[in-house]
Coordinates of C-alpha atoms in Angstrom, one line a residue:
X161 CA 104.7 73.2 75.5
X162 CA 106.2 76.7 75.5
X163 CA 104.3 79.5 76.6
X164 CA 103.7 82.5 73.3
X165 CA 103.7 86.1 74.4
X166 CA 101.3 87.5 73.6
X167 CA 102.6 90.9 72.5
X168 CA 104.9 89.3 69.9
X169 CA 101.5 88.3 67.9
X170 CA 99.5 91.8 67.5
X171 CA 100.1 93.9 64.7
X172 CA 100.0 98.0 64.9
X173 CA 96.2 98.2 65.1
X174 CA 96.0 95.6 67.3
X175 CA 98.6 97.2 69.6
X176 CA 96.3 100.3 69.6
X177 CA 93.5 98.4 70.6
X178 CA 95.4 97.4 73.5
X179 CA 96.2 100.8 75.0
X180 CA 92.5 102.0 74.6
X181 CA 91.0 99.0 76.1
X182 CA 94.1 99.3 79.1
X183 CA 92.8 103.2 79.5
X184 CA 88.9 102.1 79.7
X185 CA 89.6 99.5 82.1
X186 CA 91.8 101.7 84.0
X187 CA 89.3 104.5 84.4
X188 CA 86.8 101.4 85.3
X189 CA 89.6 100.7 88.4
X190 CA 89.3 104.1 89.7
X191 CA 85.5 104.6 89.3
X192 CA 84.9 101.1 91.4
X193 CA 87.1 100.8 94.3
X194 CA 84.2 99.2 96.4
X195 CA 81.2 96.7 95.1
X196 CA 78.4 99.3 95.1
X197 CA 81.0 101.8 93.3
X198 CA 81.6 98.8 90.6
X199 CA 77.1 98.7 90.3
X200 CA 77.1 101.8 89.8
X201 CA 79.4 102.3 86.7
X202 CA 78.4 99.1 85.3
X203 CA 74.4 100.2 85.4
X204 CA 75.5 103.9 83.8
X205 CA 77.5 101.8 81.1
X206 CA 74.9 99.1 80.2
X207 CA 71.9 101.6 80.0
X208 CA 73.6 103.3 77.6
X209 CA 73.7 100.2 75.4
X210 CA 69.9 99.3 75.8
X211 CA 70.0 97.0 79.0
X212 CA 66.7 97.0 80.3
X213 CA 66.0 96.7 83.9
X214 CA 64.6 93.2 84.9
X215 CA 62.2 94.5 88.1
X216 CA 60.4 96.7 85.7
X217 CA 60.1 94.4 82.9
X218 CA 58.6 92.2 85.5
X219 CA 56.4 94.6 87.3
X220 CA 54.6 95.7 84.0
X221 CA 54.7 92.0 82.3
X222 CA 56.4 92.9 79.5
X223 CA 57.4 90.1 77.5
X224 CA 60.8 89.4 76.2
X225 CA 62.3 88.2 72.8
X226 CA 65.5 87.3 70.7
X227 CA 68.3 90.3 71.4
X228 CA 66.5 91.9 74.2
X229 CA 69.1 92.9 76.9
X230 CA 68.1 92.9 80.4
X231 CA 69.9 93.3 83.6
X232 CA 68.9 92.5 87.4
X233 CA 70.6 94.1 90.9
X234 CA 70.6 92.8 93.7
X235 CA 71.5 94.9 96.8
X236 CA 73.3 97.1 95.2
X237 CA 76.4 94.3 95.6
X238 CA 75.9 92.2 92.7
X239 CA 74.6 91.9 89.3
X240 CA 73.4 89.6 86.3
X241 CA 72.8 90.4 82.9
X242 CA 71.2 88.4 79.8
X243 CA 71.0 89.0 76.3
X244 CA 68.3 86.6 75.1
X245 CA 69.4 84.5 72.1
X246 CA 68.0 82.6 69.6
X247 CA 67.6 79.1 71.0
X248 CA 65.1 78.7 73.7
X249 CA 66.5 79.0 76.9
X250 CA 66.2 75.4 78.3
X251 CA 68.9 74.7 75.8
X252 CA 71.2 76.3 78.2
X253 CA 73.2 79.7 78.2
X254 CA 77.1 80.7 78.2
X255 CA 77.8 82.4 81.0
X256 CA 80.7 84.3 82.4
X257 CA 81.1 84.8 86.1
X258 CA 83.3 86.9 88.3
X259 CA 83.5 88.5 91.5
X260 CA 83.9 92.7 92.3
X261 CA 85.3 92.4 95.8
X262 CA 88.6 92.5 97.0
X263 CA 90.7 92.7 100.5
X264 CA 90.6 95.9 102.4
X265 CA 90.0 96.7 105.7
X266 CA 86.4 96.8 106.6
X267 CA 85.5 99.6 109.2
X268 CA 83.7 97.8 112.5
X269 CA 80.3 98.9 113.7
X270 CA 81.7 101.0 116.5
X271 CA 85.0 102.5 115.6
X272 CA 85.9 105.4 116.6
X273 CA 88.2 106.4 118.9
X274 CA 91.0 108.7 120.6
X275 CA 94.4 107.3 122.3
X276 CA 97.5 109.0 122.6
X277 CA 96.6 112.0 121.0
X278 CA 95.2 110.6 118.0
X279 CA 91.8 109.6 116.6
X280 CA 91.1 106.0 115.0
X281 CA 88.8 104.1 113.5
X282 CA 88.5 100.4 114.6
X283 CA 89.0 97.9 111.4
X284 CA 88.5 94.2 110.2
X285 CA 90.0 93.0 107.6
X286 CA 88.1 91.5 104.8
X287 CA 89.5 88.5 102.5
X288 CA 92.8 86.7 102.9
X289 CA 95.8 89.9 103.2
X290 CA 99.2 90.5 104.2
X291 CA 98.8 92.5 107.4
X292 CA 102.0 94.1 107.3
X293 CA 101.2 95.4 103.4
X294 CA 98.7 97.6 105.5
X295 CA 100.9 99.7 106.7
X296 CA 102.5 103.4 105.9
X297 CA 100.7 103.4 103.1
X298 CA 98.2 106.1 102.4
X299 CA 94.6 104.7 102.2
X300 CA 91.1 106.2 101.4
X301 CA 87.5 105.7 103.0
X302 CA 84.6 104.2 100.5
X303 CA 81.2 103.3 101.4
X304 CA 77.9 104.7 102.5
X305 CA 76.7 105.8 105.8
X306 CA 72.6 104.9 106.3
X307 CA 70.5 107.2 109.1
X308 CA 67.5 106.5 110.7
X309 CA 65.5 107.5 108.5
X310 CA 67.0 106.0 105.4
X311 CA 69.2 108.8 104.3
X312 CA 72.3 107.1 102.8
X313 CA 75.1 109.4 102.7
X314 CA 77.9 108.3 100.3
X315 CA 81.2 108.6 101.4
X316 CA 84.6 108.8 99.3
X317 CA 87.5 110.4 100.5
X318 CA 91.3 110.1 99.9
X319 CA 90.9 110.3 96.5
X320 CA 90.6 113.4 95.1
X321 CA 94.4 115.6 94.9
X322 CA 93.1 118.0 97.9
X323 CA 91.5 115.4 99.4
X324 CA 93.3 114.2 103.2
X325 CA 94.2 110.2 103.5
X326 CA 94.5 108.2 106.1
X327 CA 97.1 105.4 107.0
X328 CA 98.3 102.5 109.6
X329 CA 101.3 103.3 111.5
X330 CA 104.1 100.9 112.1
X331 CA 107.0 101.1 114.4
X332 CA 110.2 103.1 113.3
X333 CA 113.3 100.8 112.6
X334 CA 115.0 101.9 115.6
X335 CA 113.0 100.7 118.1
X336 CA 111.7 97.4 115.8
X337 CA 113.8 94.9 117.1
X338 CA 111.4 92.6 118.5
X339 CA 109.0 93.1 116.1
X340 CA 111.4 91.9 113.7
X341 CA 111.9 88.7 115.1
X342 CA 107.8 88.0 114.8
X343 CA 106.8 85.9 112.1
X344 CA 105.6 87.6 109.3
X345 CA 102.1 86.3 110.0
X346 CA 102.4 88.3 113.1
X347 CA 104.1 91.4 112.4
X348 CA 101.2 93.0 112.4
X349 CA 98.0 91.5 114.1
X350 CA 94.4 92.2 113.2
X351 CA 93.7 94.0 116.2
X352 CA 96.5 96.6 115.1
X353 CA 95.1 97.8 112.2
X354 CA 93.1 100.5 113.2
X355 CA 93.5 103.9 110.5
X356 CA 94.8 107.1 112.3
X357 CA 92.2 109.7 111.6
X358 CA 93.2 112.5 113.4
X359 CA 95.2 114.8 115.4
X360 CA 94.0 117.8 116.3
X361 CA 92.0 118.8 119.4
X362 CA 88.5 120.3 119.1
X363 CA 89.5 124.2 120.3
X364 CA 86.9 125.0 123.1
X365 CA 86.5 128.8 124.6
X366 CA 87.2 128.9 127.9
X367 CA 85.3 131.3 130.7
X368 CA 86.5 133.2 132.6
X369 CA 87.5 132.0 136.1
X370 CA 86.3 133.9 139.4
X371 CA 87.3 131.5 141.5
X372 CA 83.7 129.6 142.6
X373 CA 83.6 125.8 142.7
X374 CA 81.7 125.4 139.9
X375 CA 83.9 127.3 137.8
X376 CA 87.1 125.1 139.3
X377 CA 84.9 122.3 137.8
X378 CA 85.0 123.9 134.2
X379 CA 88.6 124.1 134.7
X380 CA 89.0 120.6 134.5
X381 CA 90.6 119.0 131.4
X382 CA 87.9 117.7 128.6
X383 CA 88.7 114.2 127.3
X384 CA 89.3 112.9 123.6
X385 CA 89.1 115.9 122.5
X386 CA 90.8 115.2 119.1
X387 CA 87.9 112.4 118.8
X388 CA 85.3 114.9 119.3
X389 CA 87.1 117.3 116.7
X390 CA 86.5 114.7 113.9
X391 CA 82.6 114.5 114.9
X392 CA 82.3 117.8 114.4
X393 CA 84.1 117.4 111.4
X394 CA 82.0 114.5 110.3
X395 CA 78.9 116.6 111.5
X396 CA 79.5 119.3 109.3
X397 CA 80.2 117.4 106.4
X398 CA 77.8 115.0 106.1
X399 CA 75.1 115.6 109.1
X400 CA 75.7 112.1 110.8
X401 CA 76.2 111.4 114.4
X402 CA 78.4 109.2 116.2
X403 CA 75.5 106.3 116.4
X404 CA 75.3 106.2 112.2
X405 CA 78.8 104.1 112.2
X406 CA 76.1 101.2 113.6
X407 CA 74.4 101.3 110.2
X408 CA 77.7 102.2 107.9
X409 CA 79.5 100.3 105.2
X410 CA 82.7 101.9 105.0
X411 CA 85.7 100.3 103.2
X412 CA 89.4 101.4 103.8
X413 CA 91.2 100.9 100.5
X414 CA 94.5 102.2 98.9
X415 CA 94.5 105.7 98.3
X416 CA 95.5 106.6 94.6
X417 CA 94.7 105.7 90.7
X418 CA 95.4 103.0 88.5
X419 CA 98.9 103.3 86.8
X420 CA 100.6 102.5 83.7
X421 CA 104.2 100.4 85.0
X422 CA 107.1 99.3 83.4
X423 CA 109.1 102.0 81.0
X424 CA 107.5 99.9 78.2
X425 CA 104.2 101.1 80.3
X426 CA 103.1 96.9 79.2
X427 CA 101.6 96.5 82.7
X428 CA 98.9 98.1 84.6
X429 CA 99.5 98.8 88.6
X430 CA 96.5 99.0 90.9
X431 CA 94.5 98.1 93.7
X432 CA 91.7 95.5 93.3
X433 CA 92.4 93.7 89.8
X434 CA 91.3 90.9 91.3
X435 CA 88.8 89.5 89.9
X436 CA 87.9 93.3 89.1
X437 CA 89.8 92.6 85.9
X438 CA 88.1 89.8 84.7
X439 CA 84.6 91.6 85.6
X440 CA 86.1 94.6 83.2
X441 CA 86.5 92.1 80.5
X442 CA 83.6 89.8 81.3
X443 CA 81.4 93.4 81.1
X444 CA 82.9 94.4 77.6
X445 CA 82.9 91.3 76.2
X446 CA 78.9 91.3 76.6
X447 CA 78.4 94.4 75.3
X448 CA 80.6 93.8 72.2
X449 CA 78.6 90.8 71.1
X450 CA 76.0 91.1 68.5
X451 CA 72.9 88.4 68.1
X452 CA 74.1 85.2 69.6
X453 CA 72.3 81.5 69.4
X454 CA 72.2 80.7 72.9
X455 CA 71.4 83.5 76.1
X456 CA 74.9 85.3 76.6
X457 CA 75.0 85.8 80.7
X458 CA 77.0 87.7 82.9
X459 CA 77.3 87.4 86.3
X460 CA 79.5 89.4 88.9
X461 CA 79.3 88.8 92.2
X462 CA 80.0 89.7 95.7
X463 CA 81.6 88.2 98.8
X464 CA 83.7 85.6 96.5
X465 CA 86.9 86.6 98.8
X466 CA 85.0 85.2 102.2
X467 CA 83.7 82.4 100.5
X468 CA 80.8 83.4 98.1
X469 CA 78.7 83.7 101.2
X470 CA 75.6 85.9 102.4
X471 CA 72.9 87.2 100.1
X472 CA 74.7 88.8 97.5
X473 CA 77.2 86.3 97.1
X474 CA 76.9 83.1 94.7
X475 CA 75.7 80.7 96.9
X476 CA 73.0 82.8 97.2
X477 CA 69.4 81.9 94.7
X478 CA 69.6 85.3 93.5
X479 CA 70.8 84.3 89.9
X480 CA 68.7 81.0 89.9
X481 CA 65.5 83.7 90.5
X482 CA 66.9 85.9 87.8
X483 CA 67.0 82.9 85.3
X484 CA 63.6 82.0 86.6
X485 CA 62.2 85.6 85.8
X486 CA 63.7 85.9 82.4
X487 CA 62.6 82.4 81.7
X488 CA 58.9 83.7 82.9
X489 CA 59.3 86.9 80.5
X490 CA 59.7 85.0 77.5
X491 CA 56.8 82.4 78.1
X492 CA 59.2 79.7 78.9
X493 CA 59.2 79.0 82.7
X494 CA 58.5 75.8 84.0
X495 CA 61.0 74.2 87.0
X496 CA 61.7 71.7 84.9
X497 CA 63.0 73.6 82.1
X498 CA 64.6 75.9 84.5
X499 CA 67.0 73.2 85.6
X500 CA 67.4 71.8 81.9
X501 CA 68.6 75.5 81.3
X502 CA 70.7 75.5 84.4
X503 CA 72.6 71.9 84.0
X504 CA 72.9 72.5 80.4
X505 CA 74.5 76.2 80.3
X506 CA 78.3 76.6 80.0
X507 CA 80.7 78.6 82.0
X508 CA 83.8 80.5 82.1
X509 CA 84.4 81.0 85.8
X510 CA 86.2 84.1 85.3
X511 CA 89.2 84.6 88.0
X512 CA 92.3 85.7 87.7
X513 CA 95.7 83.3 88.3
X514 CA 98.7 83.7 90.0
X515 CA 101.8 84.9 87.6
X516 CA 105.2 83.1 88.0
X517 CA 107.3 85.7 89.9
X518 CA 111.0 85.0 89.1
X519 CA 111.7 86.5 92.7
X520 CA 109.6 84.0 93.9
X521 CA 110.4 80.8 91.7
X522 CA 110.6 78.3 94.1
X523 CA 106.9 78.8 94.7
X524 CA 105.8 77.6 91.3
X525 CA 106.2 74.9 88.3
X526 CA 107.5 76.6 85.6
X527 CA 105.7 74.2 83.5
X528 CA 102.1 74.6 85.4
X529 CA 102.2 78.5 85.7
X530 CA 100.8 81.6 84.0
X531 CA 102.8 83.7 82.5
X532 CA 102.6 88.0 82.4
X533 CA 101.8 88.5 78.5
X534 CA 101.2 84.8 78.0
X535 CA 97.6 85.1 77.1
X536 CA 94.2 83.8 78.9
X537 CA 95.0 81.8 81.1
X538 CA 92.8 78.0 82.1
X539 CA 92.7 76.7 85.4
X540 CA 91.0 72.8 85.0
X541 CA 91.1 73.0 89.0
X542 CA 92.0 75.3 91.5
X543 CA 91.2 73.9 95.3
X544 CA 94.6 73.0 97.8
X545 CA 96.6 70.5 98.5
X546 CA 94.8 67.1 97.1
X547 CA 92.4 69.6 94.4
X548 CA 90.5 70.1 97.8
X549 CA 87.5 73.0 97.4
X550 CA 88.0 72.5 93.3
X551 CA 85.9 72.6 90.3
X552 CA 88.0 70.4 88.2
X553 CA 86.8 70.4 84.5
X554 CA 86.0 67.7 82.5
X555 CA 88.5 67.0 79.2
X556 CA 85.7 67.0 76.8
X557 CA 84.9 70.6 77.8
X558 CA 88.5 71.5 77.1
X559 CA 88.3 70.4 74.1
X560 CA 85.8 72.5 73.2
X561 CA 86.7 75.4 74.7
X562 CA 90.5 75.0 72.7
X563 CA 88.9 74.5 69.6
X564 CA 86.8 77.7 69.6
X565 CA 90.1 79.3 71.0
X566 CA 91.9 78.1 68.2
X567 CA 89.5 78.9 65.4
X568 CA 89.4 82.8 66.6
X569 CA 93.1 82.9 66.9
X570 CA 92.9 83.5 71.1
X571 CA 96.6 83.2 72.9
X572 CA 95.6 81.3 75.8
X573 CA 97.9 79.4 78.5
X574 CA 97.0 76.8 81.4
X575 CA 98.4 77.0 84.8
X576 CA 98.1 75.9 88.4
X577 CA 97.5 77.9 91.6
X578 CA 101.5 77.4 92.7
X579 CA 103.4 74.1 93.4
X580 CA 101.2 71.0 94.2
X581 CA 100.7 71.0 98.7
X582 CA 101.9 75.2 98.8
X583 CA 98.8 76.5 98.8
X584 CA 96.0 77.1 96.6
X585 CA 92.6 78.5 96.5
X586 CA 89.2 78.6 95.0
X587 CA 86.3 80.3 92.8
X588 CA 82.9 80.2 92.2
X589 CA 83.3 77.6 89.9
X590 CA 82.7 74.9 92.4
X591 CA 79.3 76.5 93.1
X592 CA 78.1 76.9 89.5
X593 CA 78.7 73.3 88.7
X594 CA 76.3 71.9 91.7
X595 CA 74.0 72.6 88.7
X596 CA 75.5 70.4 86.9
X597 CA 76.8 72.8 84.2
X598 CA 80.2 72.5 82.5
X599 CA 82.1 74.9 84.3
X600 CA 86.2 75.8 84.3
X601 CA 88.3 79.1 85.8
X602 CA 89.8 81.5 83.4
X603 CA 91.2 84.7 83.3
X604 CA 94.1 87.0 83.8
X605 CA 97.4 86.5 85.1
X606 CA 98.1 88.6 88.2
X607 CA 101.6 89.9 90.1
X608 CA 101.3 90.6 93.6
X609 CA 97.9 89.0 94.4
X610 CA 96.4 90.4 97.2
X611 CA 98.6 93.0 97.9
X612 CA 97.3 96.5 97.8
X613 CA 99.0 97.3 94.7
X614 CA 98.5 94.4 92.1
X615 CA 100.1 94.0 87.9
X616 CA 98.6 92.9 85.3
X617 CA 100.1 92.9 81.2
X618 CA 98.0 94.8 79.3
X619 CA 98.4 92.3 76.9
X620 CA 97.0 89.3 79.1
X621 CA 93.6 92.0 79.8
X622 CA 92.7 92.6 76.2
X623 CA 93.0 88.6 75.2
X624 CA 90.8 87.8 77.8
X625 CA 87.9 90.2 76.3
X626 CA 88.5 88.5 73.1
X627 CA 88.6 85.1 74.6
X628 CA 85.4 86.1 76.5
X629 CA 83.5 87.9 73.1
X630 CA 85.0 83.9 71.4
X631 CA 83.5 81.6 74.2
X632 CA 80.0 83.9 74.3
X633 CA 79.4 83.6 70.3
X634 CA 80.6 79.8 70.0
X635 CA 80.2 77.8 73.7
X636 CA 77.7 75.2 73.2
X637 CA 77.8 74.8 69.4
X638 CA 78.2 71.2 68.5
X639 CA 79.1 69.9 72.1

């Protein structure tokens, strides 16, 4: 089976489309560089379209019906959102489900400080990287800074044109030898990638000296000086001392907007498309639907890169309550039908796949691999090695998914993660499924994976919303 591209099959109105869509979701890119960034413009966008807040609804015991849109946060990391349809929910939903965070380097708890003449802060990195990507490569701060007394200062800098960035040295070439002979793994360690934030010495008056012993002690040389300049710096910013780094969230990421690539400008270059892209398109494709027979659902998550761990991520019982609530609002709750709904929803675990990279070929089958401008792209399992940590989807759901596909004309491909025992890795599919739900991984094809610059085909983005708007009016019909 040959793989169509995709931009061979739209016509002139259709390649229009395409652009606009590429702009919005660019301009989505830039606005959400971190998780709480990605809340944020999602909650302005959905408001706007009548998405009702779920606490409210629940506080005042308002009762929901048939189109009612509603939407639930949790931590400011994660969201779900339902349009109610016209079957009662126990008959199950279709869901899509993605993930909003990406690698970066995660600023630790107490991080600042001054060596050699220059300030730093300490980092960790977050998600599986390249550490030697991380280098001489200008990067921006993200995040929010919480006081004492519950002040939350927002911080994003590196940005704006006049904004400063920061950056990880590296060793010149000249004196690299032996770090060149490191594997790559350990070019760069962990440890090492700590952001230079400064250079410049806090300028302190001196007194005059008339030669007592306590003015020989003034003479004496202050220390990190340079780190002291940036707390002042800090301090007349944003008003926070040293000790607010305890309660901080600060996310180094790459400095810089989403850009058009390619002369052709077919592909989009940027930091964090994955799964950001398939949240984009998961996102649009709910708010282009109209009245739908089964509850449309949207989930985007957080911590899928460590592992879908912690509160906000999808091992947590946040989206099981939010089911529960809903279920509640429209006079339907019972824990029975709650897991009737549950195990018979369907899901598009929406993740992006790896692109075959011609650089790169010996790393893929050619027959087994997603292709830039190839369309959708299906994973029936993801996992490593032996389909370890997989969701791997039954052939009956398949079928059902290609013939919705093929009735709305959807350019779709199927692929693996990469040649069988080279690697692999997973989704939240797996976790979705302990439900009992049919469940398989979809999305966009993605260059550079990980990196801090990833592509994507415009082409590929745009299919995926219409195979998302496809799967949300039909899954479930007749299967």
């Amino acid at each position: 089976m040959e793989t169509k591209n995709t931009w061979e099959t739209y016509d002139e109105k259709q390649l229009q489309e395409v652009d606009v869509f590429a702009k919005e979701y660019m301009d989505f890119l830039n606005n959400g560089k971190t998780e709480r960034e990605c809340i944020d413009t999602i909650v302005n966008q959905i408001e706007k379209e009548g998405y009702q807040e779920l606490n409210e609804l629940v506080k005042n015991n308002m009762a929901l019906k048939c189109g009612d849109k509603v939407y639930s946060v949790w931590m400011n990391k994660s969201i779900v959102m339902f349009q109610i349809g016209e079957q009662p929910m126990e008959k199950g939903m279709n869901i899509l489900g993605a993930h909003i965070d990406s690698p970066r380097l995660d600023v630790k708890q107490n991080p600042l400080y001054e060596d050699g003449g220059f300030a730093y802060l300490d980092t960790h990195y977050y998600g599986g990287v390249k550490k030697y990507q991380w280098v001489a490569i200008p990067l921006a701060l993200h995040g929010v800074i919480v006081k004492k007394d519950g002040t939350t200062v927002e911080v994003n800098i590196g940005e704006n044109e006049d904004d400063p960035v920061f950056f990880v040295s590296d060793l010149l070439i000249h004196l690299a030898q032996e770090q060149l002979e490191k594997k790559a793994s350990k070019v760069i360690e962990g440890e090492a990638l700590d952001i230079v934030i400064g250079n410049k010495p806090l300028i302190i008056e001196k007194k005059e000296n008339n030669g007592s012993d306590s003015d020989k002690e003034t003479d004496k040389p202050e220390k990190d000086l340079v780190k002291k300049n940036i707390l002042a710096i800090l301090k007349d910013a944003y008003e926070i001392e040293e000790e607010d780094f305890i309660s901080a969230e600060l996310e180094v990421v790459p400095a810089g907007a989403a850009r058009e690539a390619g002369f052709d400008k077919s592909m989009i270059l940027s930091y964090g498309q994955d799964d950001r892209v398939c949240a984009f398109s998961s996102l649009k494709a709910m708010l282009e639907i109209e009245k739908t027979e089964r509850t449309a659902c949207c989930i985007l998550v957080d911590k899928e890169e460590i592992g879908s761990v912690g509160a906000t991520g999808m091992q947590s019982k946040f989206f099981e309550n939010a089911v529960a609530e809903v279920m509640n609002l429209l006079g339907e709750y019972s824990e029975l039908k709650l897991r009737r709904c549950l195990s018979g929803s369907c899901m598009l675990s929406s993740d992006v796949s790896s692109a075959f990279d011609p650089s790169y070929a010996s790393s893929f089958d050619k027959k087994n691999v997603a292709y830039l401008g190839g369309g959708m792209v299906f994973n029936k399992f993801t996992g490593s090695r032996g389909k370890s940590g997989s969701n791997d989807a039954n052939a009956e759901y398949l079928a059902h998914i290609r013939a919705i596909f093929e009735k709305e004309n959807i350019n779709f491909q199927t692929a693996e993660l990469g040649k069988v025992d080279l690697g692999g890795g997973g989704t939240i599919a797996y976790i979705l499924a302990l439900y009992g739900m049919n469940v398989i991984d979809s999305g966009v094809a993605v260059l550079n994976m990980h990196a801090p610059w990833e592509a994507t085909s415009k082409a590929d983005v745009y299919e995926t919303k219409r195979g998302y708007v496809a799967f949300l009016n039909h899954a479930g019909e007749a299967f």
